[in-house]
Amino acid sequence: MKIENQTVVGLTYELKVSKVEDEIESVPFSVEVRDEEDPFYFIFGQSGLPEKFEEYLTGKKEGDSFEFVLKVAEAYGEADDELLINLPKSQFSKERGFEDSMLQEGEFLPLMDENGYPMQAKVLKDFGDTLLLDFNHPLVGFDLHFEGKVLEVREATPEELDHGHVHGEHGEDH
């Protein structure tokens, strides 16, 4: 079976990132490895991943290897200054499940948006009473270098399509 809309796709890959500054590209460095012990599964067409990521995988089948680079504009774009927000530190209390160690500069806070979807923000600066948080995707401003293999391609079940995520061994059980 080939990868197309509404198929469940299982991948192994290594993700490396690089950045261009002053017209000089950095050497790509590894930021994530998904191996056969921890493969990445998603519903093709409903992944929420950059469109170009799915485009490069279209038509591949189980056992196929892949290697491609998503440039910044094809991936998560450039940082948006409007997503840098100063919030009262009191919103991140122990009663709300936050520990002091989570509020340190450079840490990522696990949060939920107004619709209950998980999101994260990076603590940029602690001003005492307030925290400057960065809600940009952690990979903004980077070229993404993917190299991997397609482990599995199968039809998504009606329930998976309805819920928008993979069920079973490599997905959610509920």
Tab-separated table of C-alpha atoms in Angstrom:
chain	number	residue	atom	x	y	z
A	1	MET	CA	0.000	0.000	0.000
A	2	LYS	CA	1.251	3.479	-0.860
A	3	ILE	CA	1.160	6.517	1.392
A	4	GLU	CA	-1.855	8.664	0.552
A	5	ASN	CA	-4.558	10.588	2.391
A	6	GLN	CA	-6.264	8.705	5.204
A	7	THR	CA	-3.550	6.080	5.599
A	8	VAL	CA	-1.782	5.397	8.866
A	9	VAL	CA	1.955	5.836	8.403
A	10	GLY	CA	4.699	4.510	10.685
A	11	LEU	CA	8.209	5.926	10.282
A	12	THR	CA	11.655	5.736	11.756
A	13	TYR	CA	13.841	8.783	11.168
A	14	GLU	CA	16.584	11.042	12.362
A	15	LEU	CA	15.843	14.752	12.345
A	16	LYS	CA	18.761	17.142	12.076
A	17	VAL	CA	18.431	20.917	12.026
A	18	SER	CA	20.567	23.679	10.586
A	19	LYS	CA	20.299	27.437	10.559
A	20	VAL	CA	21.499	30.081	8.110
A	21	GLU	CA	22.997	33.156	9.753
A	22	ASP	CA	24.845	35.863	7.822
A	23	GLU	CA	24.495	33.673	4.707
A	24	ILE	CA	26.455	30.838	6.370
A	25	GLU	CA	24.623	27.555	7.047
A	26	SER	CA	25.491	25.744	10.254
A	27	VAL	CA	26.392	22.065	10.209
A	28	PRO	CA	23.187	20.052	10.733
A	29	PHE	CA	22.917	18.596	14.243
A	30	SER	CA	20.635	15.818	15.453
A	31	VAL	CA	17.640	16.825	17.584
A	32	GLU	CA	15.407	13.739	17.388
A	33	VAL	CA	15.700	10.051	16.578
A	34	ARG	CA	12.639	7.822	16.218
A	35	ASP	CA	13.853	4.238	15.907
A	36	GLU	CA	12.089	0.872	15.726
A	37	GLU	CA	11.716	0.899	19.519
A	38	ASP	CA	9.830	4.222	19.324
A	39	PRO	CA	8.511	4.766	15.777
A	40	PHE	CA	6.456	7.803	14.775
A	41	TYR	CA	2.862	7.089	13.680
A	42	PHE	CA	0.362	9.543	12.199
A	43	ILE	CA	-2.668	9.767	9.930
A	44	PHE	CA	-1.549	11.098	6.566
A	45	GLY	CA	-3.423	14.292	5.723
A	46	GLN	CA	-4.322	14.942	9.382
A	47	SER	CA	-0.860	15.074	10.922
A	48	GLY	CA	-0.547	18.799	11.595
A	49	LEU	CA	2.991	18.512	10.224
A	50	PRO	CA	4.326	20.878	7.561
A	51	GLU	CA	2.577	20.265	4.240
A	52	LYS	CA	5.899	19.734	2.455
A	53	PHE	CA	6.782	16.902	4.911
A	54	GLU	CA	3.753	14.926	3.770
A	55	GLU	CA	4.341	15.880	0.139
A	56	TYR	CA	7.817	14.286	0.217
A	57	LEU	CA	6.336	11.043	1.621
A	58	THR	CA	3.403	10.769	-0.815
A	59	GLY	CA	3.478	7.525	-2.790
A	60	LYS	CA	6.144	5.814	-0.687
A	61	LYS	CA	5.426	2.330	0.610
A	62	GLU	CA	6.534	0.032	3.435
A	63	GLY	CA	10.297	-0.504	3.333
A	64	ASP	CA	11.057	2.655	1.319
A	65	SER	CA	13.775	4.973	2.577
A	66	PHE	CA	13.537	8.747	2.416
A	67	GLU	CA	15.834	11.718	2.767
A	68	PHE	CA	14.815	15.337	2.279
A	69	VAL	CA	15.296	18.850	3.627
A	70	LEU	CA	12.518	21.260	4.515
A	71	LYS	CA	13.754	24.834	4.226
A	72	VAL	CA	12.578	27.288	6.903
A	73	ALA	CA	9.685	28.568	4.762
A	74	GLU	CA	8.500	24.972	4.080
A	75	ALA	CA	8.835	23.951	7.728
A	76	TYR	CA	7.788	26.189	10.645
A	77	GLY	CA	8.833	29.561	9.223
A	78	GLU	CA	10.534	32.381	11.060
A	79	ALA	CA	9.864	33.388	14.658
A	80	ASP	CA	6.874	35.671	15.230
A	81	ASP	CA	7.518	38.391	17.826
A	82	GLU	CA	3.771	38.491	18.574
A	83	LEU	CA	4.149	35.016	20.096
A	84	LEU	CA	6.491	36.365	22.799
A	85	ILE	CA	4.178	37.009	25.739
A	86	ASN	CA	4.788	38.279	29.256
A	87	LEU	CA	2.499	36.510	31.768
A	88	PRO	CA	2.120	36.733	35.556
A	89	LYS	CA	4.215	34.083	37.296
A	90	SER	CA	1.235	33.458	39.614
A	91	GLN	CA	-0.514	31.646	36.721
A	92	PHE	CA	2.086	28.874	37.056
A	93	SER	CA	1.539	27.847	40.679
A	94	LYS	CA	2.046	24.463	42.330
A	95	GLU	CA	-1.753	24.201	42.650
A	96	ARG	CA	-1.935	24.284	38.844
A	97	GLY	CA	0.700	21.549	38.538
A	98	PHE	CA	3.821	23.635	37.990
A	99	GLU	CA	7.036	23.133	39.932
A	100	ASP	CA	9.623	25.896	40.440
A	101	SER	CA	12.134	23.902	38.357
A	102	MET	CA	9.745	24.127	35.374
A	103	LEU	CA	9.860	27.935	35.456
A	104	GLN	CA	13.596	28.229	34.827
A	105	GLU	CA	14.847	30.076	31.740
A	106	GLY	CA	15.210	27.679	28.808
A	107	GLU	CA	12.596	25.200	30.081
A	108	PHE	CA	9.496	24.282	28.071
A	109	LEU	CA	6.170	24.559	29.896
A	110	PRO	CA	3.502	21.986	29.009
A	111	LEU	CA	0.301	23.964	28.468
A	112	MET	CA	-3.149	23.617	26.902
A	113	ASP	CA	-4.846	26.044	24.547
A	114	GLU	CA	-8.435	27.250	24.977
A	115	ASN	CA	-9.687	24.142	23.106
A	116	GLY	CA	-7.824	21.706	25.373
A	117	TYR	CA	-5.075	20.890	22.868
A	118	PRO	CA	-1.553	20.460	24.247
A	119	MET	CA	0.978	23.143	23.455
A	120	GLN	CA	4.204	24.388	24.941
A	121	ALA	CA	5.983	27.638	25.625
A	122	LYS	CA	9.665	28.217	26.275
A	123	VAL	CA	10.598	30.333	29.292
A	124	LEU	CA	12.823	33.079	27.882
A	125	LYS	CA	13.188	35.344	30.908
A	126	ASP	CA	12.129	35.410	34.545
A	127	PHE	CA	11.361	38.985	35.619
A	128	GLY	CA	10.391	38.027	39.171
A	129	ASP	CA	6.625	38.607	39.064
A	130	THR	CA	6.288	37.786	35.367
A	131	LEU	CA	7.705	35.316	32.837
A	132	LEU	CA	8.502	36.113	29.212
A	133	LEU	CA	7.270	33.071	27.254
A	134	ASP	CA	7.917	32.123	23.640
A	135	PHE	CA	4.928	30.368	22.043
A	136	ASN	CA	6.691	29.900	18.690
A	137	HIS	CA	7.219	26.301	17.579
A	138	PRO	CA	10.633	25.125	18.888
A	139	LEU	CA	11.803	24.478	15.307
A	140	VAL	CA	11.061	27.948	13.855
A	141	GLY	CA	13.971	29.408	11.955
A	142	PHE	CA	15.557	26.017	11.223
A	143	ASP	CA	15.970	23.949	8.069
A	144	LEU	CA	14.816	20.385	8.881
A	145	HIS	CA	16.851	17.453	7.528
A	146	PHE	CA	14.942	14.150	7.598
A	147	GLU	CA	16.420	10.736	6.877
A	148	GLY	CA	14.445	7.591	7.573
A	149	LYS	CA	12.417	4.600	6.523
A	150	VAL	CA	8.727	3.784	6.108
A	151	LEU	CA	7.875	0.960	8.542
A	152	GLU	CA	4.166	0.581	7.897
A	153	VAL	CA	1.363	1.908	5.720
A	154	ARG	CA	-2.225	0.822	6.288
A	155	GLU	CA	-5.730	2.156	5.880
A	156	ALA	CA	-6.924	4.254	8.787
A	157	THR	CA	-10.022	2.909	10.501
A	158	PRO	CA	-13.211	5.008	10.474
A	159	GLU	CA	-12.744	5.533	14.225
A	160	GLU	CA	-9.159	6.793	13.761
A	161	LEU	CA	-10.298	9.195	11.051
A	162	ASP	CA	-13.137	10.421	13.244
A	163	HIS	CA	-10.832	10.952	16.243
A	164	GLY	CA	-7.965	12.356	14.165
A	165	HIS	CA	-5.274	10.100	15.635
A	166	VAL	CA	-3.865	6.573	15.440
A	167	HIS	CA	-5.238	3.932	17.814
A	168	GLY	CA	-3.712	0.689	19.055
A	169	GLU	CA	-0.128	-0.310	19.754
A	170	HIS	CA	1.440	2.829	18.215
A	171	GLY	CA	-1.311	5.272	19.046
A	172	GLU	CA	-3.845	6.055	21.724
A	173	ASP	CA	-6.023	3.558	23.545
A	174	HIS	CA	-9.356	4.824	24.846
